[in-house]
RNA sequence: GUGGUCGUAGCUCAGUUGGUUAGAGCGCCAGGUUGUGGCCCUGGAGGUCGGGGGUUCAAAUCCCCUCGAUCACCCCA
């Protein structure tokens, strides 16, 4: 199933003209810290970090910042046009594991760098949708929002705090603390009473600038054009500050508390955080492979069957067992998948092993066959069996 | 970092108020078929009961510590 998912990712990304990029697992702490907004708590508590001499490193917790760094460092802009870069690989977060959340996990993602066109946003979402569809997932929802420009969110944040502060005594302890540390996250609360309080809260959509509003309308129109269902969620807010305008999230209802299987958005502000002199507009998604696989399992999505071997060689007696070694090699040279017993067991045991390996054919070899220069080729499903010379096996089983 | 639940055979799990050699199903191995798989029948192997300490005549069972898993919180890139 892992292979299948990876293949779907590669082929789908290929359809979008994206090139794979591989960045180091180990990155300077500063790159990641700057990328995520230097929240010291996240660096110390949520990441595997260590120092070596005077240098500080972390195991990458995500790949967007590394891709942006690679883009800038190798000046990929000079290749012209917009860069569509995708990645697939492991990431690390030093958290307590829970359902769909592991210390080492795997992500794939697409970063479209160098365009502020709404079609880039829509294409990123569309490509992700394609991957989920090709896998056979059906039970997921897409939530969409616009965060506006770099002025919008601070203004909204202030308005939200203004609204909630008088109501602070009705908030949970956690939310009251977040009122100071990260007020936007209160929007994510699952507390029912708090949700009703939020119904009358100011909306981010009332604070976004005109250009962002137009951009957002374009994205929505493009998504509708290709038949993508989405829910507008004015409460969908990314935790980090470099996001602007488009924000989206795919989630599955079948995964418990970690329902998000993929998410992303536009991050025009990141480039300057990681050292670019000018703004490089970019938009992308990141998807959690473990969670997608969990969702597939929960939906009972058909797995590609593990193919059995083509030929299992059953060898009887020492001469035949020796023969099996190079006989198998001959057949493998012809491109067949071939195995045989490595423990010198009885014929019954070898046949059982062949059955377990879902062998299409069994080639039985004993002293008589060796003398005659043939094998007894038996088709397991039908039980039909006949003598065939080794060199004729490949053509015999194509039928 | 905080809280709940749980660690018994390869896997899924039983194990009665502490009481003989710790069980089942599946899987594995072998035989029934001296050269023919699946189904069936018979037999077999396999366990420091997560680890350490304590209580007791006696601990899988009770107590303490520890490690791990899991779910949730925090956090969420």
mmCIF file of C-alpha atoms in Angstrom, chain A residues 157 160-169 171-186:
data_model
loop_
_atom_site.group_PDB
_atom_site.id
_atom_site.type_symbol
_atom_site.label_atom_id
_atom_site.label_comp_id
_atom_site.label_asym_id
_atom_site.label_seq_id
_atom_site.Cartn_x
_atom_site.Cartn_y
_atom_site.Cartn_z
ATOM 1 C CA UNK A 157 -6.595 39.245 15.804
ATOM 2 C CA UNK A 160 -11.125 39.005 18.146
ATOM 3 C CA UNK A 161 -9.302 39.768 21.369
ATOM 4 C CA UNK A 162 -11.487 42.837 21.849
ATOM 5 C CA UNK A 163 -14.563 40.714 21.425
ATOM 6 C CA UNK A 164 -13.477 37.865 23.666
ATOM 7 C CA UNK A 165 -11.796 39.752 26.488
ATOM 8 C CA UNK A 166 -15.076 40.873 28.092
ATOM 9 C CA UNK A 167 -16.236 37.269 27.848
ATOM 10 C CA UNK A 168 -13.075 35.848 29.344
ATOM 11 C CA UNK A 169 -14.823 34.457 32.401
ATOM 12 C CA UNK A 171 -13.881 30.771 28.437
ATOM 13 C CA UNK A 172 -12.037 27.647 29.440
ATOM 14 C CA UNK A 173 -8.696 27.989 31.188
ATOM 15 C CA UNK A 174 -6.886 26.982 28.053
ATOM 16 C CA UNK A 175 -8.699 29.441 25.854
ATOM 17 C CA UNK A 176 -8.148 32.216 28.376
ATOM 18 C CA UNK A 177 -4.458 31.531 28.211
ATOM 19 C CA UNK A 178 -4.586 31.478 24.444
ATOM 20 C CA UNK A 179 -6.227 34.853 24.495
ATOM 21 C CA UNK A 180 -2.741 36.107 25.225
ATOM 22 C CA UNK A 181 -0.537 33.565 23.543
ATOM 23 C CA UNK A 182 -2.382 32.632 20.355
ATOM 24 C CA UNK A 183 -5.930 34.018 20.197
ATOM 25 C CA UNK A 184 -6.617 32.708 16.706
ATOM 26 C CA UNK A 185 -6.413 29.159 17.929
ATOM 27 C CA UNK A 186 -9.466 29.728 20.095
#
